[in-house]
Amino acid sequence: MSHTDFLRRAIEVSKSAREHGNTPFGAILVGPDGEILLEQENIEITDQICTGHAETTLVARASHLYDKAFLWQCTLYTSAEPCAMCSGSIYWGNVGRVVYAMTEVRLNQLTGAHEQNPTFALPCRTVFAAGQKDIEVLGPFPEVEAEAAAVHLGYWDSPAVASAK
């Protein structure tokens, strides 16, 4: 499978998150042999977990299942560029590569000033560059960015989201 194939799977997971009443983000962990090891959607709204972002939750799960040497060989694919919190989780979890579909800048255009998603203007590359690990980052992927963004359309201005504040 290609990077775009895996990103499309992460986007499907983000659709599932939205269908389950959560914010529309999804992440998958792919092993060095190209096998999907874990999938994770956002869980913060329905479970009232402020750190329930897809990437952070996925890395927490992965750290219980795999050692750091193995995780360094893995790739985390995500529907949107990891935020500062998720980037920190990826760093501490020792995942060696991140591939994302759409940028935080594009996400901010979609969410606006929505208090549920106060997006940072802090690229994951900047977070990783401040550390001591050479985490590879690939993204955005213009060929799937519109697909990733489409999952968010109508979400941030919906009555259900407003009542979850």
Short mmCIF file of C-alpha atoms in Angstrom, two decimals:
data_model
loop_
_atom_site.label_atom_id
_atom_site.label_comp_id
_atom_site.label_asym_id
_atom_site.label_seq_id
_atom_site.Cartn_x
_atom_site.Cartn_y
_atom_site.Cartn_z
CA MET A 1 0.00 0.00 0.00
CA SER A 2 1.10 3.57 -0.65
CA HIS A 3 1.16 6.55 1.70
CA THR A 4 -2.07 7.81 0.14
CA ASP A 5 -3.74 4.42 0.69
CA PHE A 6 -2.85 4.50 4.38
CA LEU A 7 -3.95 8.14 4.65
CA ARG A 8 -7.28 7.24 3.11
CA ARG A 9 -7.68 4.56 5.80
CA ALA A 10 -6.93 7.18 8.48
CA ILE A 11 -9.56 9.41 6.87
CA GLU A 12 -12.07 6.54 7.04
CA VAL A 13 -11.28 6.23 10.76
CA SER A 14 -11.93 9.98 11.11
CA LYS A 15 -15.34 9.46 9.50
CA SER A 16 -16.05 6.74 12.05
CA ALA A 17 -15.10 9.14 14.87
CA ARG A 18 -17.63 11.65 13.57
CA GLU A 19 -20.30 8.95 13.26
CA HIS A 20 -19.65 8.04 16.91
CA GLY A 21 -20.21 11.64 18.02
CA ASN A 22 -16.56 12.62 18.35
CA THR A 23 -14.42 15.15 16.55
CA PRO A 24 -13.51 13.89 13.06
CA PHE A 25 -9.90 12.79 13.40
CA GLY A 26 -8.36 9.38 12.81
CA ALA A 27 -4.94 7.75 13.01
CA ILE A 28 -3.46 4.37 12.20
CA LEU A 29 -0.16 2.75 13.13
CA VAL A 30 1.61 0.78 10.41
CA GLY A 31 4.42 -1.63 11.18
CA PRO A 32 7.70 -1.92 9.31
CA ASP A 33 6.25 -4.67 7.13
CA GLY A 34 3.32 -2.50 5.99
CA GLU A 35 0.72 -4.15 8.23
CA ILE A 36 -1.85 -1.95 9.96
CA LEU A 37 -1.28 -2.64 13.66
CA LEU A 38 -3.75 -0.23 15.30
CA GLU A 39 -6.51 2.18 14.32
CA GLN A 40 -7.76 4.97 16.54
CA GLU A 41 -10.44 7.63 16.29
CA ASN A 42 -10.81 10.65 18.54
CA ILE A 43 -12.62 9.85 21.77
CA GLU A 44 -12.66 13.07 23.79
CA ILE A 45 -16.29 14.20 23.46
CA THR A 46 -18.29 11.08 24.26
CA ASP A 47 -15.81 9.85 26.87
CA GLN A 48 -14.99 13.28 28.36
CA ILE A 49 -11.24 12.80 27.91
CA CYS A 50 -9.47 16.07 27.11
CA THR A 51 -6.42 14.19 25.81
CA GLY A 52 -8.45 11.78 23.67
CA HIS A 53 -6.98 12.86 20.35
CA ALA A 54 -6.55 10.00 17.91
CA GLU A 55 -2.76 10.20 17.76
CA THR A 56 -2.21 10.52 21.52
CA THR A 57 -4.59 7.66 22.28
CA LEU A 58 -3.06 5.48 19.57
CA VAL A 59 0.48 6.05 20.86
CA ALA A 60 -0.62 5.29 24.43
CA ARG A 61 -2.14 2.00 23.27
CA ALA A 62 0.90 1.16 21.14
CA SER A 63 3.30 1.80 24.03
CA HIS A 64 1.56 -0.96 26.00
CA LEU A 65 1.82 -3.42 23.12
CA TYR A 66 5.22 -2.75 21.55
CA ASP A 67 8.69 -1.77 22.71
CA LYS A 68 10.30 1.52 21.74
CA ALA A 69 12.78 -0.08 19.33
CA PHE A 70 9.90 -1.57 17.35
CA LEU A 71 7.85 1.64 17.43
CA TRP A 72 10.80 3.57 15.99
CA GLN A 73 10.37 1.44 12.85
CA CYS A 74 6.63 2.20 12.63
CA THR A 75 4.70 4.93 10.83
CA LEU A 76 1.76 6.84 12.26
CA TYR A 77 -0.67 7.99 9.56
CA THR A 78 -3.14 10.67 10.50
CA SER A 79 -5.96 12.57 8.85
CA ALA A 80 -4.62 15.94 10.07
CA GLU A 81 -1.21 17.20 11.15
CA PRO A 82 -0.60 16.27 14.78
CA CYS A 83 -1.12 19.08 17.29
CA ALA A 84 1.55 19.96 19.86
CA MET A 85 0.12 17.46 22.39
CA CYS A 86 -0.03 14.64 19.86
CA SER A 87 3.44 15.48 18.56
CA GLY A 88 4.73 15.21 22.13
CA SER A 89 3.06 11.82 22.50
CA ILE A 90 4.57 10.61 19.24
CA TYR A 91 7.98 11.85 20.36
CA TRP A 92 7.81 10.21 23.79
CA GLY A 93 6.27 7.05 22.34
CA ASN A 94 9.23 6.78 19.95
CA VAL A 95 7.30 6.45 16.70
CA GLY A 96 9.86 7.07 13.95
CA ARG A 97 7.71 8.49 11.16
CA VAL A 98 4.56 10.59 10.83
CA VAL A 99 2.55 10.99 7.65
CA TYR A 100 -0.41 13.37 7.56
CA ALA A 101 -3.06 14.35 5.02
CA MET A 102 -3.85 17.98 5.86
CA THR A 103 -2.03 20.76 7.72
CA GLU A 104 -2.93 22.44 11.00
CA VAL A 105 -3.31 25.63 8.95
CA ARG A 106 -6.02 24.02 6.83
CA LEU A 107 -7.65 22.56 9.93
CA ASN A 108 -7.76 26.02 11.50
CA GLN A 109 -9.51 27.32 8.37
CA LEU A 110 -12.16 24.63 8.88
CA THR A 111 -12.63 25.02 12.65
CA GLY A 112 -12.19 28.79 12.89
CA ALA A 113 -12.27 30.10 16.43
CA HIS A 114 -14.28 27.13 17.69
CA GLU A 115 -13.55 26.76 21.42
CA GLN A 116 -13.63 22.97 21.19
CA ASN A 117 -10.62 22.93 18.87
CA PRO A 118 -8.34 25.91 19.60
CA THR A 119 -5.80 24.90 16.97
CA PHE A 120 -2.15 25.82 17.53
CA ALA A 121 -0.15 27.57 14.83
CA LEU A 122 2.68 25.17 15.62
CA PRO A 123 3.70 22.66 12.94
CA CYS A 124 4.62 19.18 14.16
CA ARG A 125 7.98 19.55 12.41
CA THR A 126 8.77 22.46 14.75
CA VAL A 127 7.84 20.40 17.83
CA PHE A 128 9.99 17.47 16.68
CA ALA A 129 12.91 19.75 15.73
CA ALA A 130 13.03 20.98 19.34
CA GLY A 131 13.73 17.43 20.52
CA GLN A 132 16.62 15.02 20.23
CA LYS A 133 15.05 12.48 17.87
CA ASP A 134 15.06 12.63 14.09
CA ILE A 135 11.40 11.81 13.50
CA GLU A 136 10.61 11.76 9.79
CA VAL A 137 7.57 13.80 8.77
CA LEU A 138 5.78 13.53 5.42
CA GLY A 139 2.84 15.74 4.58
CA PRO A 140 0.62 17.29 3.63
CA PHE A 141 -0.55 15.15 0.73
CA PRO A 142 -2.54 17.40 -1.64
CA GLU A 143 -4.08 14.37 -3.36
CA VAL A 144 -6.00 13.47 -0.17
CA GLU A 145 -6.16 16.82 1.65
CA ALA A 146 -9.62 17.60 0.24
CA GLU A 147 -10.88 14.18 1.40
CA ALA A 148 -9.56 14.81 4.90
CA ALA A 149 -11.11 18.29 4.97
CA ALA A 150 -14.48 17.04 3.70
CA VAL A 151 -15.01 15.02 6.90
CA HIS A 152 -14.99 18.31 8.83
CA LEU A 153 -17.47 20.17 6.61
CA GLY A 154 -20.58 21.08 8.59
CA TYR A 155 -19.19 19.53 11.77
CA TRP A 156 -17.85 22.59 13.59
CA ASP A 157 -21.03 24.61 13.10
CA SER A 158 -23.50 21.82 13.94
CA PRO A 159 -25.94 22.15 16.88
CA ALA A 160 -24.65 18.88 18.40
CA VAL A 161 -21.12 20.27 18.60
CA ALA A 162 -22.36 23.52 20.09
CA SER A 163 -24.20 21.64 22.85
CA ALA A 164 -21.08 19.59 23.70
CA LYS A 165 -19.16 22.73 24.74
#
